Amino acid sequence: MTTKIRKCRLCGDKKPIELFEIDKRIKGGRTTRCKACKAGLNDKARTLYASLKHRAKQDEQPLEVTLKELQALFTAFDGRCIYCGITEQEAGRSHHADHVIPTSDGGRHHISNIVLACASCNASKGS
């Protein structure tokens, strides 16, 4: 018995069909992206990017930050709050993306205005 191989549309690697999600809506019953790539789509930077995109639309302001910039932000902060240095593990919850200059005061959705802060520091800062 030969193992079926499929090429992932995201990473371009050829992998066994079992490494692709089952989806009955698709011809052949398997997705065209591997499970590893799908898991990578749900990282924190992507979640933040989607949130900022939604928020920018609500605020009727341009989104001036890219996904790559947000990924670099998470790497640079290494999971620590910019203000107190606590990690997400120590805080017991995810950090917030904090606008240094609040959007309500004219701050922009720009990488130079976004830092990672624990919930406590972000809340104490106010708007």
PDB file of C-alpha atoms in Angstrom, residues 4-102:
ATOM      1  CA  LYS A   4      -0.737   9.365  -0.594  1.00  0.00           C
ATOM      2  CA  ILE A   5       1.293  12.563  -0.635  1.00  0.00           C
ATOM      3  CA  ARG A   6      -0.034  16.105  -0.865  1.00  0.00           C
ATOM      4  CA  LYS A   7       1.742  19.445  -1.219  1.00  0.00           C
ATOM      5  CA  CYS A   8       0.790  22.065   1.383  1.00  0.00           C
ATOM      6  CA  ARG A   9      -0.304  25.322  -0.223  1.00  0.00           C
ATOM      7  CA  LEU A  10       1.256  27.373   2.606  1.00  0.00           C
ATOM      8  CA  CYS A  11       4.658  25.830   3.334  1.00  0.00           C
ATOM      9  CA  GLY A  12       5.059  24.046  -0.015  1.00  0.00           C
ATOM     10  CA  ASP A  13       6.271  20.810   1.631  1.00  0.00           C
ATOM     11  CA  LYS A  14       5.086  17.447   0.378  1.00  0.00           C
ATOM     12  CA  LYS A  15       3.629  15.437   3.261  1.00  0.00           C
ATOM     13  CA  PRO A  16       1.532  12.319   3.851  1.00  0.00           C
ATOM     14  CA  ILE A  17      -2.193  12.947   3.419  1.00  0.00           C
ATOM     15  CA  GLU A  18      -2.759  12.101   7.101  1.00  0.00           C
ATOM     16  CA  LEU A  19      -1.024  15.381   8.034  1.00  0.00           C
ATOM     17  CA  PHE A  20      -3.834  17.345   6.376  1.00  0.00           C
ATOM     18  CA  GLU A  21      -7.141  18.043   8.102  1.00  0.00           C
ATOM     19  CA  ILE A  22     -10.279  16.168   7.149  1.00  0.00           C
ATOM     20  CA  ASP A  23     -12.879  18.431   5.543  1.00  0.00           C
ATOM     21  CA  LYS A  24     -15.894  16.849   3.888  1.00  0.00           C
ATOM     22  CA  ARG A  25     -16.667  20.069   2.000  1.00  0.00           C
ATOM     23  CA  ILE A  26     -13.515  19.659  -0.092  1.00  0.00           C
ATOM     24  CA  LYS A  27     -13.148  17.256  -2.994  1.00  0.00           C
ATOM     25  CA  GLY A  28     -11.009  14.392  -1.765  1.00  0.00           C
ATOM     26  CA  GLY A  29     -11.969  15.074   1.870  1.00  0.00           C
ATOM     27  CA  ARG A  30      -8.702  16.750   2.985  1.00  0.00           C
ATOM     28  CA  THR A  31      -7.656  20.396   3.176  1.00  0.00           C
ATOM     29  CA  THR A  32      -4.836  21.814   1.074  1.00  0.00           C
ATOM     30  CA  ARG A  33      -2.872  23.150   4.054  1.00  0.00           C
ATOM     31  CA  CYS A  34      -1.130  20.888   6.543  1.00  0.00           C
ATOM     32  CA  LYS A  35      -2.077  20.770  10.227  1.00  0.00           C
ATOM     33  CA  ALA A  36       1.218  22.403  11.238  1.00  0.00           C
ATOM     34  CA  CYS A  37       0.602  25.420   9.006  1.00  0.00           C
ATOM     35  CA  LYS A  38      -2.959  25.768  10.231  1.00  0.00           C
ATOM     36  CA  ALA A  39      -1.737  25.779  13.833  1.00  0.00           C
ATOM     37  CA  GLY A  40       0.773  28.475  12.892  1.00  0.00           C
ATOM     38  CA  LEU A  41      -2.037  30.656  11.607  1.00  0.00           C
ATOM     39  CA  ASN A  42      -3.447  30.952  15.112  1.00  0.00           C
ATOM     40  CA  ASP A  43      -0.418  32.473  16.799  1.00  0.00           C
ATOM     41  CA  LYS A  44      -0.631  35.560  19.002  1.00  0.00           C
ATOM     42  CA  ALA A  45       0.665  38.008  16.412  1.00  0.00           C
ATOM     43  CA  ARG A  46      -2.014  36.946  13.926  1.00  0.00           C
ATOM     44  CA  THR A  47      -4.707  37.214  16.574  1.00  0.00           C
ATOM     45  CA  LEU A  48      -3.482  40.688  17.533  1.00  0.00           C
ATOM     46  CA  TYR A  49      -3.296  41.749  13.883  1.00  0.00           C
ATOM     47  CA  ALA A  50      -6.918  40.695  13.311  1.00  0.00           C
ATOM     48  CA  SER A  51      -7.990  42.525  16.469  1.00  0.00           C
ATOM     49  CA  LEU A  52      -6.166  45.723  15.501  1.00  0.00           C
ATOM     50  CA  LYS A  53      -7.588  45.533  11.991  1.00  0.00           C
ATOM     51  CA  HIS A  54     -11.108  45.334  13.418  1.00  0.00           C
ATOM     52  CA  ARG A  55     -10.419  48.119  15.902  1.00  0.00           C
ATOM     53  CA  ALA A  56      -8.923  50.393  13.237  1.00  0.00           C
ATOM     54  CA  LYS A  57     -12.026  49.924  11.120  1.00  0.00           C
ATOM     55  CA  GLN A  58     -14.257  50.793  14.096  1.00  0.00           C
ATOM     56  CA  ASP A  59     -12.134  53.867  14.894  1.00  0.00           C
ATOM     57  CA  GLU A  60     -12.119  54.832  11.201  1.00  0.00           C
ATOM     58  CA  GLN A  61      -8.321  55.058  11.377  1.00  0.00           C
ATOM     59  CA  PRO A  62      -5.734  53.449   9.128  1.00  0.00           C
ATOM     60  CA  LEU A  63      -3.988  50.279  10.254  1.00  0.00           C
ATOM     61  CA  GLU A  64      -0.313  51.184   9.971  1.00  0.00           C
ATOM     62  CA  VAL A  65       1.224  47.983  11.311  1.00  0.00           C
ATOM     63  CA  THR A  66       2.035  44.761   9.490  1.00  0.00           C
ATOM     64  CA  LEU A  67       1.830  41.182  10.661  1.00  0.00           C
ATOM     65  CA  LYS A  68       5.628  40.860  10.400  1.00  0.00           C
ATOM     66  CA  GLU A  69       6.089  43.896  12.650  1.00  0.00           C
ATOM     67  CA  LEU A  70       3.777  42.372  15.253  1.00  0.00           C
ATOM     68  CA  GLN A  71       5.629  39.054  15.077  1.00  0.00           C
ATOM     69  CA  ALA A  72       8.881  40.967  15.688  1.00  0.00           C
ATOM     70  CA  LEU A  73       7.227  42.762  18.627  1.00  0.00           C
ATOM     71  CA  PHE A  74       6.371  39.464  20.317  1.00  0.00           C
ATOM     72  CA  THR A  75       9.915  38.220  19.706  1.00  0.00           C
ATOM     73  CA  ALA A  76      11.502  41.421  21.046  1.00  0.00           C
ATOM     74  CA  PHE A  77       9.476  41.461  24.270  1.00  0.00           C
ATOM     75  CA  ASP A  78      10.033  37.731  24.841  1.00  0.00           C
ATOM     76  CA  GLY A  79       6.678  37.426  26.619  1.00  0.00           C
ATOM     77  CA  ARG A  80       7.421  40.138  29.202  1.00  0.00           C
ATOM     78  CA  CYS A  81       5.422  43.226  30.176  1.00  0.00           C
ATOM     79  CA  ILE A  82       7.181  46.419  29.070  1.00  0.00           C
ATOM     80  CA  TYR A  83       6.348  48.139  32.369  1.00  0.00           C
ATOM     81  CA  CYS A  84       6.910  45.563  35.136  1.00  0.00           C
ATOM     82  CA  GLY A  85       8.703  42.712  33.329  1.00  0.00           C
ATOM     83  CA  ILE A  86       6.295  39.956  34.419  1.00  0.00           C
ATOM     84  CA  THR A  87       5.818  37.025  32.024  1.00  0.00           C
ATOM     85  CA  GLU A  88       2.451  35.747  30.838  1.00  0.00           C
ATOM     86  CA  GLN A  89       3.064  32.552  32.823  1.00  0.00           C
ATOM     87  CA  GLU A  90       3.668  34.542  36.025  1.00  0.00           C
ATOM     88  CA  ALA A  91       0.618  36.716  35.373  1.00  0.00           C
ATOM     89  CA  GLY A  92      -1.525  33.683  34.594  1.00  0.00           C
ATOM     90  CA  ARG A  93      -3.051  35.285  31.506  1.00  0.00           C
ATOM     91  CA  SER A  94      -2.118  36.740  28.148  1.00  0.00           C
ATOM     92  CA  HIS A  95      -0.610  40.198  27.902  1.00  0.00           C
ATOM     93  CA  HIS A  96      -2.429  43.038  26.172  1.00  0.00           C
ATOM     94  CA  ALA A  97      -1.310  45.106  23.221  1.00  0.00           C
ATOM     95  CA  ASP A  98      -1.099  48.571  24.753  1.00  0.00           C
ATOM     96  CA  HIS A  99      -1.205  51.759  22.725  1.00  0.00           C
ATOM     97  CA  VAL A 100       1.392  54.024  24.379  1.00  0.00           C
ATOM     98  CA  ILE A 101      -0.616  57.041  23.223  1.00  0.00           C
ATOM     99  CA  PRO A 102      -4.254  55.902  23.448  1.00  0.00           C
TER     100      PRO A 102
END
